[in-house]
Amino acid sequence: MKAAVITFPGSNCDRDLRVALAAAGAEVAQVWHKDDALPAGTDLVAVPGGFSFGDYLRCGAIAAQSPIARALRAHAQAGGYVLGVCNGFQVLTELGLLPGALMRNSGLTFISRPVGLQVVTTDSAFTRGYQQGQTLSIPIAHHDGNYQIGPEGLQQLQDQDRIAFRYADPVNGSVGDIAGVLSENRRVLGMMPHPERAVDPAHGGTDGTAMFAGLVDSLQAA
């Protein structure tokens, strides 16, 4: 399985994603934001956390206009897999690949700590390694993670089983405590918590490991 991890100015979790994917068995390439094409044969594009372009304008707004963003959108529209974590989730909403928007945290403060994360659906390559209803311990680190979507959009997410994760307890004001959502074809996942920071016992936990292992297994079998 071939994965490409995009690096923007201000990305700070791109190496973590490369390490997590490689440990799960993926062949991983690093892609710079000024590149205009993905490596041949790319199965998964991973958009990392951080503060792309300093979070000017809106978080992820400038990154969504970079040259590589066109290739990312084309990859997703062709049925390719995409994982956006934290700032990557913000980029995916700016690109229109996922619905909703990430707003300033309700407490107007940056939050950085492990949180309880409930698995809502296992019907995706990203979540197949977990049990429905399972509670994970995954770190968060964001200032604009308050997920908002209108009533009709929320109902659609619920009806289509596209809410991947919820916070076990209220964290940042997100509607329905939503922490991660899937695209209609279930091949694009955006999430605010950082599973790539939960793959090494030395870092305090390994609850993120099953995501990357299940993802690699799914794409290798496809």
Tab-separated table of N, CA, C and O in Angstrom, residues 53-176:
chain	number	residue	atom	x	y	z
A	53	PHE	N	0.607	27.422	6.962
A	53	PHE	CA	0.654	28.839	6.609
A	53	PHE	C	0.253	29.730	7.792
A	53	PHE	O	-0.317	30.809	7.612
A	54	GLY	N	0.554	29.264	9.002
A	54	GLY	CA	0.304	30.062	10.196
A	54	GLY	C	-1.153	30.204	10.567
A	54	GLY	O	-1.500	31.034	11.414
A	55	ASP	N	-2.031	29.408	9.927
A	55	ASP	CA	-3.478	29.504	10.182
A	55	ASP	C	-4.023	30.897	9.873
A	55	ASP	O	-5.002	31.340	10.475
A	56	TYR	N	-3.389	31.604	8.931
A	56	TYR	CA	-3.913	32.907	8.534
A	56	TYR	C	-5.211	32.728	7.751
A	56	TYR	O	-5.482	31.670	7.202
A	57	LEU	N	-6.000	33.765	7.679
A	57	LEU	CA	-7.343	33.750	7.084
A	57	LEU	C	-8.231	32.839	7.909
A	57	LEU	O	-8.867	33.252	8.845
A	58	ARG	N	-8.309	31.572	7.534
A	58	ARG	CA	-8.962	30.520	8.313
A	58	ARG	C	-8.025	29.334	8.317
A	58	ARG	O	-7.246	29.129	7.381
A	59	CYS	N	-8.129	28.495	9.349
A	59	CYS	CA	-7.269	27.308	9.424
A	59	CYS	C	-7.483	26.441	8.189
A	59	CYS	O	-8.608	26.016	7.910
A	60	GLY	N	-6.422	26.184	7.447
A	60	GLY	CA	-6.483	25.321	6.274
A	60	GLY	C	-6.865	26.027	4.988
A	60	GLY	O	-6.796	25.428	3.911
A	61	ALA	N	-7.273	27.313	5.055
A	61	ALA	CA	-7.772	27.999	3.869
A	61	ALA	C	-6.683	28.212	2.815
A	61	ALA	O	-6.915	28.013	1.620
A	62	ILE	N	-5.489	28.614	3.237
A	62	ILE	CA	-4.408	28.846	2.283
A	62	ILE	C	-3.887	27.519	1.756
A	62	ILE	O	-3.616	27.371	0.554
A	63	ALA	N	-3.763	26.527	2.634
A	63	ALA	CA	-3.294	25.201	2.199
A	63	ALA	C	-4.196	24.628	1.121
A	63	ALA	O	-3.732	23.940	0.196
A	64	ALA	N	-5.492	24.906	1.217
A	64	ALA	CA	-6.450	24.384	0.241
A	64	ALA	C	-6.264	25.003	-1.143
A	64	ALA	O	-6.836	24.499	-2.116
A	65	GLN	N	-5.465	26.087	-1.236
A	65	GLN	CA	-5.196	26.730	-2.524
A	65	GLN	C	-3.816	26.374	-3.073
A	65	GLN	O	-3.423	26.878	-4.127
A	66	SER	N	-3.077	25.528	-2.377
A	66	SER	CA	-1.721	25.185	-2.808
A	66	SER	C	-1.760	24.274	-4.035
A	66	SER	O	-2.771	23.624	-4.308
A	67	PRO	N	-0.663	24.184	-4.797
A	67	PRO	CA	-0.648	23.339	-5.995
A	67	PRO	C	-1.021	21.887	-5.723
A	67	PRO	O	-1.774	21.279	-6.492
A	68	ILE	N	-0.548	21.314	-4.625
A	68	ILE	CA	-0.833	19.899	-4.365
A	68	ILE	C	-2.304	19.672	-4.044
A	68	ILE	O	-2.811	18.546	-4.194
A	69	ALA	N	-3.014	20.718	-3.635
A	69	ALA	CA	-4.423	20.557	-3.280
A	69	ALA	C	-5.259	20.110	-4.470
A	69	ALA	O	-6.238	19.374	-4.312
A	70	ARG	N	-4.893	20.534	-5.670
A	70	ARG	CA	-5.637	20.107	-6.863
A	70	ARG	C	-5.488	18.611	-7.076
A	70	ARG	O	-6.452	17.913	-7.416
A	71	ALA	N	-4.270	18.105	-6.867
A	71	ALA	CA	-4.045	16.666	-7.007
A	71	ALA	C	-4.747	15.896	-5.899
A	71	ALA	O	-5.271	14.799	-6.121
A	72	LEU	N	-4.770	16.471	-4.699
A	72	LEU	CA	-5.474	15.845	-3.575
A	72	LEU	C	-6.960	15.736	-3.877
A	72	LEU	O	-7.568	14.674	-3.674
A	73	ARG	N	-7.567	16.820	-4.365
A	73	ARG	CA	-8.996	16.794	-4.685
A	73	ARG	C	-9.282	15.769	-5.790
A	73	ARG	O	-10.245	15.008	-5.708
A	74	ALA	N	-8.439	15.750	-6.807
A	74	ALA	CA	-8.639	14.797	-7.906
A	74	ALA	C	-8.523	13.367	-7.415
A	74	ALA	O	-9.280	12.479	-7.847
A	75	HIS	N	-7.583	13.115	-6.520
A	75	HIS	CA	-7.404	11.781	-5.943
A	75	HIS	C	-8.670	11.346	-5.211
A	75	HIS	O	-9.148	10.219	-5.392
A	76	ALA	N	-9.220	12.233	-4.401
A	76	ALA	CA	-10.435	11.908	-3.651
A	76	ALA	C	-11.622	11.717	-4.586
A	76	ALA	O	-12.415	10.772	-4.412
A	77	GLN	N	-11.750	12.575	-5.578
A	77	GLN	CA	-12.886	12.483	-6.496
A	77	GLN	C	-12.816	11.240	-7.366
A	77	GLN	O	-13.856	10.757	-7.856
A	78	ALA	N	-11.610	10.684	-7.524
A	78	ALA	CA	-11.443	9.450	-8.290
A	78	ALA	C	-11.644	8.202	-7.428
A	78	ALA	O	-11.481	7.081	-7.908
A	79	GLY	N	-11.989	8.404	-6.147
A	79	GLY	CA	-12.228	7.277	-5.258
A	79	GLY	C	-11.039	6.880	-4.416
A	79	GLY	O	-11.064	5.831	-3.760
A	80	GLY	N	-9.991	7.707	-4.406
A	80	GLY	CA	-8.833	7.420	-3.575
A	80	GLY	C	-9.117	7.690	-2.105
A	80	GLY	O	-10.053	8.402	-1.751
A	81	TYR	N	-8.283	7.135	-1.249
A	81	TYR	CA	-8.444	7.300	0.200
A	81	TYR	C	-7.680	8.528	0.680
A	81	TYR	O	-6.574	8.812	0.199
A	82	VAL	N	-8.281	9.231	1.637
A	82	VAL	CA	-7.666	10.433	2.198
A	82	VAL	C	-7.914	10.450	3.698
A	82	VAL	O	-9.036	10.209	4.158
A	83	LEU	N	-6.867	10.756	4.458
A	83	LEU	CA	-6.967	10.922	5.906
A	83	LEU	C	-6.482	12.316	6.262
A	83	LEU	O	-5.349	12.686	5.946
A	84	GLY	N	-7.339	13.103	6.895
A	84	GLY	CA	-6.958	14.434	7.354
A	84	GLY	C	-7.046	14.498	8.867
A	84	GLY	O	-8.111	14.237	9.433
A	85	VAL	N	-5.943	14.838	9.520
A	85	VAL	CA	-5.884	14.873	10.981
A	85	VAL	C	-5.683	16.307	11.449
A	85	VAL	O	-4.754	16.993	11.004
A	86	CYS	N	-6.551	16.771	12.331
A	86	CYS	CA	-6.458	18.098	12.933
A	86	CYS	C	-6.433	19.177	11.854
A	86	CYS	O	-7.433	19.392	11.183
A	87	ASN	N	-5.326	19.852	11.626
A	87	ASN	CA	-5.267	20.844	10.556
A	87	ASN	C	-5.608	20.208	9.206
A	87	ASN	O	-6.194	20.867	8.329
A	88	GLY	N	-5.297	18.916	9.053
A	88	GLY	CA	-5.663	18.204	7.835
A	88	GLY	C	-7.166	18.109	7.666
A	88	GLY	O	-7.689	18.188	6.545
A	89	PHE	N	-7.897	17.929	8.767
A	89	PHE	CA	-9.364	17.921	8.748
A	89	PHE	C	-9.863	19.286	8.284
A	89	PHE	O	-10.770	19.394	7.450
A	90	GLN	N	-9.257	20.337	8.798
A	90	GLN	CA	-9.639	21.691	8.405
A	90	GLN	C	-9.409	21.908	6.909
A	90	GLN	O	-10.244	22.506	6.212
A	91	VAL	N	-8.288	21.408	6.392
A	91	VAL	CA	-7.990	21.518	4.962
A	91	VAL	C	-9.053	20.798	4.136
A	91	VAL	O	-9.520	21.302	3.108
A	92	LEU	N	-9.464	19.620	4.574
A	92	LEU	CA	-10.450	18.839	3.818
A	92	LEU	C	-11.810	19.517	3.782
A	92	LEU	O	-12.528	19.430	2.780
A	93	THR	N	-12.178	20.204	4.854
A	93	THR	CA	-13.440	20.944	4.817
A	93	THR	C	-13.314	22.159	3.902
A	93	THR	O	-14.262	22.503	3.183
A	94	GLU	N	-12.157	22.814	3.907
A	94	GLU	CA	-11.946	23.951	3.018
A	94	GLU	C	-11.990	23.521	1.551
A	94	GLU	O	-12.421	24.283	0.682
A	95	LEU	N	-11.552	22.315	1.264
A	95	LEU	CA	-11.581	21.779	-0.098
A	95	LEU	C	-12.961	21.277	-0.496
A	95	LEU	O	-13.184	20.937	-1.659
A	96	GLY	N	-13.887	21.210	0.462
A	96	GLY	CA	-15.217	20.705	0.170
A	96	GLY	C	-15.289	19.193	0.076
A	96	GLY	O	-16.295	18.648	-0.386
A	97	LEU	N	-14.239	18.508	0.532
A	97	LEU	CA	-14.248	17.043	0.500
A	97	LEU	C	-15.004	16.451	1.680
A	97	LEU	O	-15.368	15.279	1.650
A	98	LEU	N	-15.217	17.265	2.717
A	98	LEU	CA	-16.021	16.863	3.871
A	98	LEU	C	-16.934	18.032	4.240
A	98	LEU	O	-16.552	19.197	4.075
A	99	PRO	N	-18.115	17.737	4.759
A	99	PRO	CA	-19.046	18.807	5.114
A	99	PRO	C	-18.711	19.427	6.466
A	99	PRO	O	-17.978	18.857	7.267
A	100	GLY	N	-19.293	20.601	6.717
A	100	GLY	CA	-19.117	21.241	8.007
A	100	GLY	C	-17.912	22.165	8.037
A	100	GLY	O	-17.238	22.391	7.028
A	101	ALA	N	-17.648	22.713	9.206
A	101	ALA	CA	-16.536	23.646	9.396
A	101	ALA	C	-15.994	23.492	10.804
A	101	ALA	O	-16.716	23.111	11.731
A	102	LEU	N	-14.715	23.803	10.966
A	102	LEU	CA	-14.067	23.768	12.278
A	102	LEU	C	-13.912	25.196	12.773
A	102	LEU	O	-13.246	26.019	12.141
A	103	MET	N	-14.557	25.484	13.900
A	103	MET	CA	-14.588	26.825	14.460
A	103	MET	C	-13.683	26.914	15.698
A	103	MET	O	-13.159	25.905	16.174
A	104	ARG	N	-13.549	28.116	16.225
A	104	ARG	CA	-12.783	28.327	17.454
A	104	ARG	C	-13.396	27.513	18.593
A	104	ARG	O	-14.616	27.417	18.719
A	105	ASN	N	-12.555	26.881	19.405
A	105	ASN	CA	-13.045	26.116	20.551
A	105	ASN	C	-13.975	26.968	21.404
A	105	ASN	O	-13.749	28.171	21.575
A	106	SER	N	-14.983	26.348	21.967
A	106	SER	CA	-15.991	27.093	22.725
A	106	SER	C	-15.388	27.839	23.916
A	106	SER	O	-15.858	28.897	24.294
A	107	GLY	N	-14.322	27.298	24.482
A	107	GLY	CA	-13.667	27.972	25.603
A	107	GLY	C	-12.638	28.992	25.185
A	107	GLY	O	-12.011	29.627	26.040
A	108	LEU	N	-12.442	29.143	23.849
A	108	LEU	CA	-11.505	30.122	23.284
A	108	LEU	C	-10.072	29.889	23.745
A	108	LEU	O	-9.280	30.826	23.860
A	109	THR	N	-9.738	28.634	24.021
A	109	THR	CA	-8.380	28.294	24.438
A	109	THR	C	-7.860	27.109	23.629
A	109	THR	O	-8.641	26.309	23.107
A	110	PHE	N	-6.554	27.029	23.539
A	110	PHE	CA	-5.905	25.874	22.913
A	110	PHE	C	-5.985	24.702	23.888
A	110	PHE	O	-5.678	24.850	25.072
A	111	ILE	N	-6.386	23.523	23.387
A	111	ILE	CA	-6.529	22.341	24.241
A	111	ILE	C	-5.522	21.299	23.783
A	111	ILE	O	-5.475	20.950	22.596
A	112	SER	N	-4.726	20.791	24.711
A	112	SER	CA	-3.731	19.772	24.390
A	112	SER	C	-3.688	18.747	25.510
A	112	SER	O	-3.101	18.998	26.569
A	113	ARG	N	-4.328	17.602	25.279
A	113	ARG	CA	-4.357	16.535	26.283
A	113	ARG	C	-4.990	15.282	25.673
A	113	ARG	O	-5.671	15.368	24.642
A	114	PRO	N	-4.781	14.146	26.290
A	114	PRO	CA	-5.495	12.944	25.828
A	114	PRO	C	-6.984	13.066	26.165
A	114	PRO	O	-7.353	13.623	27.192
A	115	VAL	N	-7.828	12.541	25.281
A	115	VAL	CA	-9.268	12.545	25.522
A	115	VAL	C	-9.838	11.161	25.235
A	115	VAL	O	-9.245	10.358	24.513
A	116	GLY	N	-11.008	10.896	25.798
A	116	GLY	CA	-11.730	9.690	25.455
A	116	GLY	C	-12.406	9.875	24.109
A	116	GLY	O	-13.069	10.883	23.870
A	117	LEU	N	-12.214	8.914	23.216
A	117	LEU	CA	-12.755	8.995	21.867
A	117	LEU	C	-13.583	7.742	21.599
A	117	LEU	O	-13.063	6.627	21.632
A	118	GLN	N	-14.863	7.925	21.347
A	118	GLN	CA	-15.761	6.798	21.131
A	118	GLN	C	-15.855	6.463	19.643
A	118	GLN	O	-16.055	7.345	18.809
A	119	VAL	N	-15.712	5.187	19.325
A	119	VAL	CA	-15.848	4.710	17.948
A	119	VAL	C	-17.342	4.575	17.646
A	119	VAL	O	-18.038	3.773	18.262
A	120	VAL	N	-17.826	5.352	16.680
A	120	VAL	CA	-19.252	5.350	16.369
A	120	VAL	C	-19.584	4.333	15.291
A	120	VAL	O	-20.603	3.647	15.362
A	121	THR	N	-18.731	4.212	14.280
A	121	THR	CA	-18.964	3.239	13.220
A	121	THR	C	-17.673	2.494	12.909
A	121	THR	O	-16.578	3.067	12.983
A	122	THR	N	-17.801	1.234	12.551
A	122	THR	CA	-16.651	0.449	12.105
A	122	THR	C	-16.749	0.168	10.609
A	122	THR	O	-15.942	-0.588	10.064
A	123	ASP	N	-17.708	0.795	9.943
A	123	ASP	CA	-17.927	0.568	8.520
A	123	ASP	C	-17.067	1.510	7.683
A	123	ASP	O	-17.568	2.360	6.950
A	124	SER	N	-15.766	1.374	7.828
A	124	SER	CA	-14.819	2.123	7.000
A	124	SER	C	-13.454	1.480	7.154
A	124	SER	O	-13.179	0.791	8.151
A	125	ALA	N	-12.606	1.712	6.168
A	125	ALA	CA	-11.244	1.179	6.247
A	125	ALA	C	-10.478	1.776	7.417
A	125	ALA	O	-9.563	1.154	7.953
A	126	PHE	N	-10.858	2.971	7.821
A	126	PHE	CA	-10.159	3.663	8.902
A	126	PHE	C	-10.517	3.117	10.280
A	126	PHE	O	-9.707	3.180	11.205
A	127	THR	N	-11.730	2.610	10.431
A	127	THR	CA	-12.226	2.216	11.754
A	127	THR	C	-12.475	0.715	11.892
A	127	THR	O	-12.923	0.264	12.941
A	128	ARG	N	-12.181	-0.051	10.881
A	128	ARG	CA	-12.495	-1.482	10.891
A	128	ARG	C	-11.719	-2.237	11.972
A	128	ARG	O	-12.136	-3.322	12.393
A	129	GLY	N	-10.614	-1.678	12.451
A	129	GLY	CA	-9.800	-2.338	13.460
A	129	GLY	C	-10.306	-2.164	14.876
A	129	GLY	O	-9.709	-2.700	15.814
A	130	TYR	N	-11.421	-1.444	15.032
A	130	TYR	CA	-11.981	-1.190	16.356
A	130	TYR	C	-13.331	-1.884	16.515
A	130	TYR	O	-13.862	-2.462	15.571
A	131	GLN	N	-13.884	-1.797	17.718
A	131	GLN	CA	-15.223	-2.274	18.003
A	131	GLN	C	-16.162	-1.076	18.127
A	131	GLN	O	-15.785	-0.054	18.708
A	132	GLN	N	-17.362	-1.202	17.579
A	132	GLN	CA	-18.331	-0.125	17.713
A	132	GLN	C	-18.609	0.136	19.191
A	132	GLN	O	-18.837	-0.784	19.956
A	133	GLY	N	-18.564	1.397	19.579
A	133	GLY	CA	-18.773	1.769	20.970
A	133	GLY	C	-17.515	1.744	21.810
A	133	GLY	O	-17.535	2.185	22.973
A	134	GLN	N	-16.417	1.252	21.259
A	134	GLN	CA	-15.152	1.213	21.992
A	134	GLN	C	-14.679	2.631	22.295
A	134	GLN	O	-14.836	3.539	21.484
A	135	THR	N	-14.109	2.829	23.474
A	135	THR	CA	-13.573	4.134	23.846
A	135	THR	C	-12.051	4.082	23.826
A	135	THR	O	-11.437	3.245	24.497
A	136	LEU	N	-11.461	4.963	23.049
A	136	LEU	CA	-10.017	5.045	22.894
A	136	LEU	C	-9.477	6.230	23.673
A	136	LEU	O	-10.214	7.160	24.005
A	137	SER	N	-8.189	6.208	23.943
A	137	SER	CA	-7.507	7.372	24.516
A	137	SER	C	-6.573	7.917	23.441
A	137	SER	O	-5.581	7.276	23.074
A	138	ILE	N	-6.919	9.087	22.901
A	138	ILE	CA	-6.179	9.689	21.800
A	138	ILE	C	-5.908	11.162	22.143
A	138	ILE	O	-6.799	11.862	22.616
A	139	PRO	N	-4.700	11.653	21.886
A	139	PRO	CA	-4.400	13.058	22.201
A	139	PRO	C	-5.094	14.028	21.239
A	139	PRO	O	-5.312	13.712	20.065
A	140	ILE	N	-5.416	15.197	21.744
A	140	ILE	CA	-5.840	16.308	20.906
A	140	ILE	C	-4.887	17.469	21.128
A	140	ILE	O	-4.219	17.552	22.165
A	141	ALA	N	-4.823	18.370	20.157
A	141	ALA	CA	-3.990	19.573	20.279
A	141	ALA	C	-4.512	20.575	19.260
A	141	ALA	O	-4.055	20.616	18.112
A	142	HIS	N	-5.507	21.367	19.649
A	142	HIS	CA	-6.106	22.290	18.691
A	142	HIS	C	-6.735	23.495	19.382
A	142	HIS	O	-7.115	23.438	20.541
A	143	HIS	N	-6.860	24.547	18.587
A	143	HIS	CA	-7.516	25.776	19.031
A	143	HIS	C	-8.823	25.990	18.283
A	143	HIS	O	-9.705	26.699	18.744
A	144	ASP	N	-8.930	25.361	17.094
A	144	ASP	CA	-10.105	25.517	16.240
A	144	ASP	C	-10.629	24.130	15.865
A	144	ASP	O	-10.610	23.745	14.693
A	145	GLY	N	-11.109	23.403	16.855
A	145	GLY	CA	-11.589	22.046	16.629
A	145	GLY	C	-13.073	21.876	16.853
A	145	GLY	O	-13.580	20.747	16.890
A	146	ASN	N	-13.775	22.979	16.986
A	146	ASN	CA	-15.203	22.988	17.281
A	146	ASN	C	-15.983	22.694	15.996
A	146	ASN	O	-16.231	23.591	15.191
A	147	TYR	N	-16.361	21.437	15.788
A	147	TYR	CA	-17.011	21.038	14.535
A	147	TYR	C	-18.462	21.478	14.521
A	147	TYR	O	-19.228	21.169	15.442
A	148	GLN	N	-18.818	22.197	13.457
A	148	GLN	CA	-20.187	22.691	13.321
A	148	GLN	C	-20.741	22.335	11.946
A	148	GLN	O	-20.017	22.382	10.943
A	149	ILE	N	-22.023	21.990	11.931
A	149	ILE	CA	-22.737	21.682	10.697
A	149	ILE	C	-24.210	21.954	10.957
A	149	ILE	O	-24.676	21.829	12.099
A	150	GLY	N	-24.940	22.362	9.937
A	150	GLY	CA	-26.351	22.673	10.095
A	150	GLY	C	-27.192	21.446	10.410
A	150	GLY	O	-26.743	20.305	10.233
A	151	PRO	N	-28.434	21.654	10.862
A	151	PRO	CA	-29.315	20.539	11.251
A	151	PRO	C	-29.520	19.513	10.135
A	151	PRO	O	-29.497	18.301	10.396
A	152	GLU	N	-29.693	19.960	8.898
A	152	GLU	CA	-29.897	19.022	7.799
A	152	GLU	C	-28.645	18.206	7.529
A	152	GLU	O	-28.713	16.995	7.297
A	153	GLY	N	-27.496	18.881	7.566
A	153	GLY	CA	-26.240	18.165	7.361
A	153	GLY	C	-25.967	17.166	8.459
A	153	GLY	O	-25.495	16.052	8.207
A	154	LEU	N	-26.268	17.558	9.703
A	154	LEU	CA	-26.081	16.650	10.831
A	154	LEU	C	-26.977	15.428	10.692
A	154	LEU	O	-26.529	14.292	10.921
A	155	GLN	N	-28.211	15.648	10.304
A	155	GLN	CA	-29.133	14.533	10.120
A	155	GLN	C	-28.644	13.590	9.031
A	155	GLN	O	-28.734	12.363	9.160
A	156	GLN	N	-28.087	14.156	7.978
A	156	GLN	CA	-27.555	13.330	6.891
A	156	GLN	C	-26.373	12.489	7.372
A	156	GLN	O	-26.271	11.298	7.049
A	157	LEU	N	-25.480	13.100	8.140
A	157	LEU	CA	-24.353	12.339	8.688
A	157	LEU	C	-24.842	11.178	9.547
A	157	LEU	O	-24.307	10.062	9.471
A	158	GLN	N	-25.857	11.436	10.362
A	158	GLN	CA	-26.396	10.404	11.235
A	158	GLN	C	-27.095	9.310	10.430
A	158	GLN	O	-26.883	8.115	10.669
A	159	ASP	N	-27.914	9.708	9.469
A	159	ASP	CA	-28.669	8.739	8.680
A	159	ASP	C	-27.756	7.850	7.844
A	159	ASP	O	-28.068	6.677	7.599
A	160	GLN	N	-26.646	8.409	7.393
A	160	GLN	CA	-25.720	7.661	6.535
A	160	GLN	C	-24.579	7.009	7.321
A	160	GLN	O	-23.652	6.471	6.719
A	161	ASP	N	-24.653	7.060	8.641
A	161	ASP	CA	-23.635	6.422	9.492
A	161	ASP	C	-22.236	6.925	9.148
A	161	ASP	O	-21.286	6.158	9.036
A	162	ARG	N	-22.129	8.244	9.006
A	162	ARG	CA	-20.857	8.847	8.598
A	162	ARG	C	-20.132	9.560	9.733
A	162	ARG	O	-19.090	10.187	9.505
A	163	ILE	N	-20.645	9.477	10.945
A	163	ILE	CA	-19.904	10.002	12.095
A	163	ILE	C	-18.961	8.896	12.551
A	163	ILE	O	-19.394	7.834	13.006
A	164	ALA	N	-17.688	9.110	12.373
A	164	ALA	CA	-16.698	8.076	12.694
A	164	ALA	C	-16.379	8.028	14.182
A	164	ALA	O	-16.301	6.951	14.786
A	165	PHE	N	-16.213	9.208	14.781
A	165	PHE	CA	-15.822	9.296	16.190
A	165	PHE	C	-16.585	10.425	16.880
A	165	PHE	O	-16.896	11.445	16.274
A	166	ARG	N	-16.871	10.225	18.162
A	166	ARG	CA	-17.381	11.269	19.039
A	166	ARG	C	-16.474	11.358	20.258
A	166	ARG	O	-15.875	10.359	20.677
A	167	TYR	N	-16.395	12.548	20.838
A	167	TYR	CA	-15.711	12.686	22.119
A	167	TYR	C	-16.574	12.026	23.195
A	167	TYR	O	-17.800	12.192	23.217
A	168	ALA	N	-15.936	11.274	24.057
A	168	ALA	CA	-16.669	10.593	25.126
A	168	ALA	C	-17.282	11.611	26.086
A	168	ALA	O	-18.332	11.353	26.700
A	169	ASP	N	-16.640	12.755	26.234
A	169	ASP	CA	-17.144	13.864	27.052
A	169	ASP	C	-16.960	15.153	26.262
A	169	ASP	O	-16.059	15.243	25.423
A	170	PRO	N	-17.793	16.165	26.506
A	170	PRO	CA	-17.635	17.433	25.783
A	170	PRO	C	-16.218	17.983	25.908
A	170	PRO	O	-15.636	17.981	26.991
A	171	VAL	N	-15.680	18.445	24.779
A	171	VAL	CA	-14.304	18.915	24.748
A	171	VAL	C	-14.200	20.358	24.250
A	171	VAL	O	-13.558	21.197	24.887
A	172	ASN	N	-14.800	20.648	23.104
A	172	ASN	CA	-14.544	21.930	22.457
A	172	ASN	C	-15.796	22.620	21.915
A	172	ASN	O	-15.677	23.605	21.190
A	173	GLY	N	-16.977	22.082	22.220
A	173	GLY	CA	-18.216	22.669	21.737
A	173	GLY	C	-18.747	22.061	20.464
A	173	GLY	O	-19.781	22.511	19.942
A	174	SER	N	-18.077	21.047	19.923
A	174	SER	CA	-18.514	20.424	18.675
A	174	SER	C	-19.955	19.941	18.770
A	174	SER	O	-20.354	19.341	19.777
A	175	VAL	N	-20.739	20.190	17.726
A	175	VAL	CA	-22.116	19.728	17.702
A	175	VAL	C	-22.138	18.199	17.811
A	175	VAL	O	-21.397	17.504	17.124
A	176	GLY	N	-22.958	17.699	18.734
A	176	GLY	CA	-23.031	16.256	18.926
A	176	GLY	C	-21.740	15.622	19.397
A	176	GLY	O	-21.571	14.404	19.297
